[in-house]
mmCIF file of C-alpha atoms in Angstrom:
data_model
loop_
_atom_site.group_PDB
_atom_site.id
_atom_site.type_symbol
_atom_site.label_atom_id
_atom_site.label_comp_id
_atom_site.label_asym_id
_atom_site.label_seq_id
_atom_site.Cartn_x
_atom_site.Cartn_y
_atom_site.Cartn_z
ATOM 1 C CA ARG A 49 14.155 -6.589 -12.678
ATOM 2 C CA LYS A 50 11.528 -5.069 -10.593
ATOM 3 C CA GLU A 51 10.708 -6.514 -6.985
ATOM 4 C CA VAL A 52 6.999 -6.947 -7.885
ATOM 5 C CA GLU A 53 5.894 -6.951 -11.292
ATOM 6 C CA GLN A 54 1.991 -6.733 -12.590
ATOM 7 C CA ASP A 55 0.261 -6.861 -15.640
ATOM 8 C CA PRO A 56 -0.104 -3.473 -16.867
ATOM 9 C CA GLY A 57 -3.792 -2.150 -17.293
ATOM 10 C CA PRO A 58 -6.196 -1.218 -17.636
ATOM 11 C CA PHE A 59 -8.474 -4.550 -17.966
ATOM 12 C CA ASN A 60 -11.955 -3.496 -19.446
ATOM 13 C CA VAL A 61 -14.574 -6.217 -19.260
ATOM 14 C CA PRO A 62 -18.203 -6.591 -19.048
ATOM 15 C CA GLU A 63 -20.242 -7.697 -16.027
ATOM 16 C CA GLY A 64 -20.107 -11.320 -15.946
ATOM 17 C CA ALA A 65 -16.536 -11.725 -17.230
ATOM 18 C CA THR A 66 -14.069 -13.523 -15.856
ATOM 19 C CA VAL A 67 -10.874 -12.039 -15.685
ATOM 20 C CA ALA A 68 -6.989 -12.737 -14.147
ATOM 21 C CA PHE A 69 -4.222 -10.988 -13.226
ATOM 22 C CA ASN A 70 -0.646 -12.023 -12.929
ATOM 23 C CA CYS A 71 2.111 -11.490 -10.666
ATOM 24 C CA THR A 72 5.842 -12.147 -10.868
ATOM 25 C CA TYR A 73 8.075 -11.238 -8.015
ATOM 26 C CA SER A 74 11.646 -11.447 -7.676
ATOM 27 C CA ASN A 75 12.801 -11.927 -3.986
ATOM 28 C CA SER A 76 12.947 -15.625 -3.531
ATOM 29 C CA ALA A 77 12.893 -15.414 0.817
ATOM 30 C CA SER A 78 9.334 -13.602 0.435
ATOM 31 C CA GLN A 79 7.417 -15.168 2.973
ATOM 32 C CA SER A 80 3.884 -13.895 2.567
ATOM 33 C CA PHE A 81 1.673 -12.623 -0.239
ATOM 34 C CA PHE A 82 -1.726 -10.961 -0.485
ATOM 35 C CA TRP A 83 -3.537 -8.976 -2.658
ATOM 36 C CA TYR A 84 -4.929 -5.959 -1.950
ATOM 37 C CA ARG A 85 -7.853 -4.091 -3.752
ATOM 38 C CA GLN A 86 -7.897 0.302 -3.903
ATOM 39 C CA ASP A 87 -10.340 2.242 -5.116
ATOM 40 C CA CYS A 88 -9.955 5.680 -6.398
ATOM 41 C CA ARG A 89 -8.930 8.117 -4.057
ATOM 42 C CA LYS A 90 -9.145 5.468 -1.317
ATOM 43 C CA GLU A 91 -6.615 3.522 0.989
ATOM 44 C CA PRO A 92 -5.624 0.356 0.041
ATOM 45 C CA LYS A 93 -7.520 -2.814 1.170
ATOM 46 C CA LEU A 94 -6.165 -6.326 2.307
ATOM 47 C CA LEU A 95 -9.098 -8.640 -0.631
ATOM 48 C CA MET A 96 -7.127 -11.978 0.151
ATOM 49 C CA SER A 97 -3.491 -13.605 1.427
ATOM 50 C CA VAL A 98 -2.320 -16.107 -0.982
ATOM 51 C CA TYR A 99 -1.417 -19.282 -0.102
ATOM 52 C CA SER A 100 0.423 -21.858 -2.158
ATOM 53 C CA SER A 101 -2.292 -24.503 -2.252
ATOM 54 C CA GLY A 102 -4.151 -21.810 -3.605
ATOM 55 C CA ASN A 103 -7.409 -20.171 -1.381
ATOM 56 C CA GLU A 104 -10.833 -19.116 -2.728
ATOM 57 C CA ASP A 105 -13.481 -16.753 -1.040
ATOM 58 C CA GLY A 106 -16.436 -16.371 -3.328
ATOM 59 C CA ARG A 107 -15.862 -15.339 -6.514
ATOM 60 C CA PHE A 108 -12.387 -14.435 -5.854
ATOM 61 C CA THR A 109 -9.683 -17.442 -6.479
ATOM 62 C CA ALA A 110 -5.735 -16.242 -5.670
ATOM 63 C CA GLN A 111 -3.049 -18.691 -6.630
ATOM 64 C CA LEU A 112 1.120 -19.059 -5.126
ATOM 65 C CA ASN A 113 3.631 -20.985 -7.433
ATOM 66 C CA ARG A 114 6.995 -20.866 -5.342
ATOM 67 C CA ALA A 115 9.114 -22.010 -8.026
ATOM 68 C CA SER A 116 8.047 -19.640 -10.646
ATOM 69 C CA GLN A 117 7.867 -16.745 -8.308
ATOM 70 C CA TYR A 118 4.208 -16.347 -9.778
ATOM 71 C CA ILE A 119 1.132 -15.277 -7.948
ATOM 72 C CA SER A 120 -2.242 -15.118 -9.581
ATOM 73 C CA LEU A 121 -5.596 -13.674 -8.833
ATOM 74 C CA LEU A 122 -9.220 -14.929 -10.578
ATOM 75 C CA ILE A 123 -11.905 -13.009 -10.546
ATOM 76 C CA ARG A 124 -15.592 -14.733 -11.404
ATOM 77 C CA ASP A 125 -18.798 -13.446 -12.748
ATOM 78 C CA SER A 126 -17.295 -9.609 -12.247
ATOM 79 C CA LYS A 127 -19.407 -7.398 -10.568
ATOM 80 C CA LEU A 128 -19.523 -3.431 -11.291
ATOM 81 C CA SER A 129 -18.577 -3.090 -7.740
ATOM 82 C CA ASP A 130 -15.335 -4.551 -8.695
ATOM 83 C CA SER A 131 -13.931 -1.951 -10.713
ATOM 84 C CA ALA A 132 -11.042 -0.579 -8.532
ATOM 85 C CA THR A 133 -7.035 -1.256 -8.817
ATOM 86 C CA TYR A 134 -5.611 -4.889 -7.707
ATOM 87 C CA LEU A 135 -2.376 -4.574 -6.052
ATOM 88 C CA CYS A 136 -0.226 -7.698 -5.829
ATOM 89 C CA VAL A 137 1.831 -7.601 -2.201
ATOM 90 C CA VAL A 138 4.778 -9.545 -1.395
ATOM 91 C CA LYS A 139 5.933 -9.237 2.469
ATOM 92 C CA GLY A 140 9.539 -10.440 3.784
ATOM 93 C CA TYR A 141 9.624 -10.576 7.380
ATOM 94 C CA SER A 142 7.477 -7.318 8.074
ATOM 95 C CA THR A 143 7.567 -4.909 5.601
ATOM 96 C CA LEU A 144 5.527 -4.852 2.278
ATOM 97 C CA THR A 145 6.344 -4.359 -1.504
ATOM 98 C CA PHE A 146 3.932 -3.487 -3.513
ATOM 99 C CA GLY A 147 3.130 -3.733 -7.386
ATOM 100 C CA LYS A 148 2.033 -0.502 -9.359
ATOM 101 C CA GLY A 149 -1.314 -2.292 -9.349
ATOM 102 C CA THR A 150 -3.414 -3.217 -12.588
ATOM 103 C CA MET A 151 -6.711 -1.424 -12.870
ATOM 104 C CA LEU A 152 -9.975 -3.302 -13.618
ATOM 105 C CA LEU A 153 -13.132 -1.250 -15.418
ATOM 106 C CA VAL A 154 -16.193 -3.696 -15.753
ATOM 107 C CA SER A 155 -18.712 -1.899 -17.593
ATOM 108 C CA PRO A 156 -22.317 -2.781 -18.049
ATOM 109 C CA GLU B 196 -13.116 -0.372 16.200
ATOM 110 C CA ALA B 197 -11.990 2.539 15.053
ATOM 111 C CA GLY B 198 -9.464 2.958 12.157
ATOM 112 C CA VAL B 199 -6.122 4.743 11.261
ATOM 113 C CA ALA B 200 -7.188 8.429 11.263
ATOM 114 C CA GLN B 201 -4.746 10.863 9.658
ATOM 115 C CA SER B 202 -4.680 14.315 8.729
ATOM 116 C CA PRO B 203 -4.806 16.665 6.881
ATOM 117 C CA ARG B 204 -6.480 14.879 4.411
ATOM 118 C CA TYR B 205 -5.328 17.265 1.641
ATOM 119 C CA LYS B 206 -2.591 20.223 1.290
ATOM 120 C CA ILE B 207 -0.873 22.128 -1.124
ATOM 121 C CA ILE B 208 2.258 24.054 -0.982
ATOM 122 C CA GLU B 209 4.622 25.744 -3.081
ATOM 123 C CA LYS B 210 8.398 24.305 -3.463
ATOM 124 C CA ARG B 211 10.911 24.810 -0.851
ATOM 125 C CA GLN B 212 8.303 24.909 1.770
ATOM 126 C CA SER B 213 7.856 22.750 4.603
ATOM 127 C CA VAL B 214 4.537 20.482 5.111
ATOM 128 C CA ALA B 215 3.768 18.080 8.368
ATOM 129 C CA PHE B 216 1.313 15.413 8.584
ATOM 130 C CA TRP B 217 -0.163 13.222 11.026
ATOM 131 C CA CYS B 218 -1.262 9.628 11.951
ATOM 132 C CA ASN B 219 -2.969 7.963 15.163
ATOM 133 C CA PRO B 220 -2.838 4.448 14.654
ATOM 134 C CA ILE B 221 -5.336 2.058 15.987
ATOM 135 C CA SER B 222 -5.495 1.632 19.397
ATOM 136 C CA GLY B 223 -3.084 -1.137 20.580
ATOM 137 C CA HIS B 224 -1.014 -1.580 17.171
ATOM 138 C CA ALA B 225 2.748 -1.214 17.997
ATOM 139 C CA THR B 226 3.946 -1.374 14.308
ATOM 140 C CA LEU B 227 3.491 1.588 12.445
ATOM 141 C CA TYR B 228 4.449 2.637 8.566
ATOM 142 C CA TRP B 229 4.678 5.902 6.204
ATOM 143 C CA TYR B 230 3.792 4.933 2.605
ATOM 144 C CA GLN B 231 4.164 7.051 -0.333
ATOM 145 C CA GLN B 232 2.156 6.806 -3.162
ATOM 146 C CA ILE B 233 2.766 8.272 -6.505
ATOM 147 C CA LEU B 234 0.004 8.442 -8.934
ATOM 148 C CA GLY B 235 -0.090 5.513 -11.190
ATOM 149 C CA GLN B 236 2.217 3.442 -8.164
ATOM 150 C CA GLY B 237 1.624 1.266 -5.840
ATOM 151 C CA PRO B 238 2.944 2.304 -2.095
ATOM 152 C CA LYS B 239 6.576 2.455 -1.814
ATOM 153 C CA LEU B 240 7.587 1.930 2.315
ATOM 154 C CA LEU B 241 9.046 5.159 3.739
ATOM 155 C CA ILE B 242 9.488 4.382 7.381
ATOM 156 C CA GLN B 243 8.446 1.523 10.157
ATOM 157 C CA PHE B 244 8.049 2.094 13.679
ATOM 158 C CA GLN B 245 8.200 -0.715 16.324
ATOM 159 C CA ASN B 246 6.777 1.586 19.502
ATOM 160 C CA ASN B 247 9.038 4.375 19.317
ATOM 161 C CA GLY B 248 11.422 2.363 17.577
ATOM 162 C CA VAL B 249 12.532 2.884 13.883
ATOM 163 C CA VAL B 250 12.919 -0.341 12.511
ATOM 164 C CA ASP B 251 13.498 0.493 8.625
ATOM 165 C CA ASP B 252 13.883 4.002 7.175
ATOM 166 C CA SER B 253 16.138 2.787 4.387
ATOM 167 C CA GLN B 254 13.961 3.961 1.568
ATOM 168 C CA LEU B 255 13.004 7.679 3.306
ATOM 169 C CA PRO B 256 15.352 10.884 1.770
ATOM 170 C CA LYS B 257 16.843 12.020 4.864
ATOM 171 C CA ASP B 258 17.869 15.147 3.166
ATOM 172 C CA ARG B 259 14.377 16.535 3.269
ATOM 173 C CA PHE B 260 12.161 13.916 4.936
ATOM 174 C CA SER B 261 11.890 12.785 8.600
ATOM 175 C CA ALA B 262 9.421 11.232 11.016
ATOM 176 C CA GLU B 263 9.154 10.373 14.726
ATOM 177 C CA ARG B 264 6.780 8.653 16.908
ATOM 178 C CA LEU B 265 7.687 9.994 20.302
ATOM 179 C CA LYS B 266 5.596 8.246 22.897
ATOM 180 C CA GLY B 267 4.772 5.157 20.508
ATOM 181 C CA VAL B 268 1.216 5.945 19.608
ATOM 182 C CA ASP B 269 0.825 9.335 17.100
ATOM 183 C CA SER B 270 3.344 9.844 14.590
ATOM 184 C CA THR B 271 4.409 12.638 12.335
ATOM 185 C CA LEU B 272 5.927 12.655 9.184
ATOM 186 C CA LYS B 273 7.666 15.688 7.800
ATOM 187 C CA ILE B 274 9.044 17.057 4.310
ATOM 188 C CA GLN B 275 11.417 20.084 4.384
ATOM 189 C CA PRO B 276 11.736 21.645 1.660
ATOM 190 C CA ALA B 277 9.219 20.549 -0.360
ATOM 191 C CA LYS B 278 10.190 19.240 -4.159
ATOM 192 C CA LEU B 279 7.803 18.996 -6.580
ATOM 193 C CA GLU B 280 8.570 15.198 -7.070
ATOM 194 C CA ASP B 281 7.128 14.771 -3.195
ATOM 195 C CA SER B 282 3.456 15.514 -4.753
ATOM 196 C CA ALA B 283 2.054 12.009 -4.076
ATOM 197 C CA VAL B 284 -0.301 10.506 -1.314
ATOM 198 C CA TYR B 285 1.107 9.751 2.019
ATOM 199 C CA LEU B 286 -0.370 7.019 3.796
ATOM 200 C CA CYS B 287 -0.434 5.839 7.241
ATOM 201 C CA ALA B 288 -0.628 1.907 8.443
ATOM 202 C CA SER B 289 -0.593 -0.031 11.215
ATOM 203 C CA ARG B 290 -0.351 -3.569 12.584
ATOM 204 C CA ALA B 291 -0.771 -5.373 15.723
ATOM 205 C CA LEU B 292 2.060 -6.914 17.211
ATOM 206 C CA ALA B 293 2.153 -10.296 15.756
ATOM 207 C CA VAL B 294 4.014 -10.370 12.124
ATOM 208 C CA THR B 295 1.144 -12.157 10.574
ATOM 209 C CA ASP B 296 -1.142 -9.226 11.281
ATOM 210 C CA THR B 297 -2.984 -7.448 8.818
ATOM 211 C CA GLN B 298 -1.617 -3.992 7.822
ATOM 212 C CA TYR B 299 -4.506 -1.346 8.390
ATOM 213 C CA PHE B 300 -4.258 2.071 6.044
ATOM 214 C CA GLY B 301 -5.304 5.420 6.968
ATOM 215 C CA PRO B 302 -7.533 7.378 3.783
ATOM 216 C CA GLY B 303 -3.707 8.925 3.576
ATOM 217 C CA THR B 304 -3.274 12.848 2.898
ATOM 218 C CA ARG B 305 -2.856 14.038 -0.460
ATOM 219 C CA LEU B 306 0.002 16.329 -0.862
ATOM 220 C CA THR B 307 0.522 18.888 -3.864
ATOM 221 C CA VAL B 308 3.684 20.558 -4.267
ATOM 222 C CA LEU B 309 3.250 23.125 -7.145
#
């Protein structure tokens, strides 16, 4: 089992759609969880951290289920500018392990 | 605040040649990381430095890859000799001292090995 597994993409959605990304991780000792965004030919940038209580940042909602070792990201009211690859990231003590990423393409 | 700087941005070499990449982290960041990102994959950690000491190099192919951070600031990553499968983007990231701090990535060096 891979350390961090994500939905294979790409996801093609129209503007205004709601889209959900799923991620599972294998190391139950993982301490922190994140979603990063990576635009084409750019570096990854932190989108948001993920907490067990769930957290929301505008149109973005992240959830963590430690028992199931599952992480999700929900994007509501998709914008063209949301088109990017979304990377699920799991942190041990100080190192990050990245999933392969799921590409999102939002079309007019 | 200036971000993580990397150079060169692009490099094309032939297999068996050597190449070196340079990274200048955000000022004051004690921790520095080198990642390899192959097309279609997420970044994979190669090596982590804390100041000028190596914390984790378990995934660094030490027969051909080397890295140093002599004065605890800038770092270089070298590949000698390069193989076709080394074609990737090499990303440098840095973090302030606390493990809860965010990692910030540089723009990367895109390496093509022919």
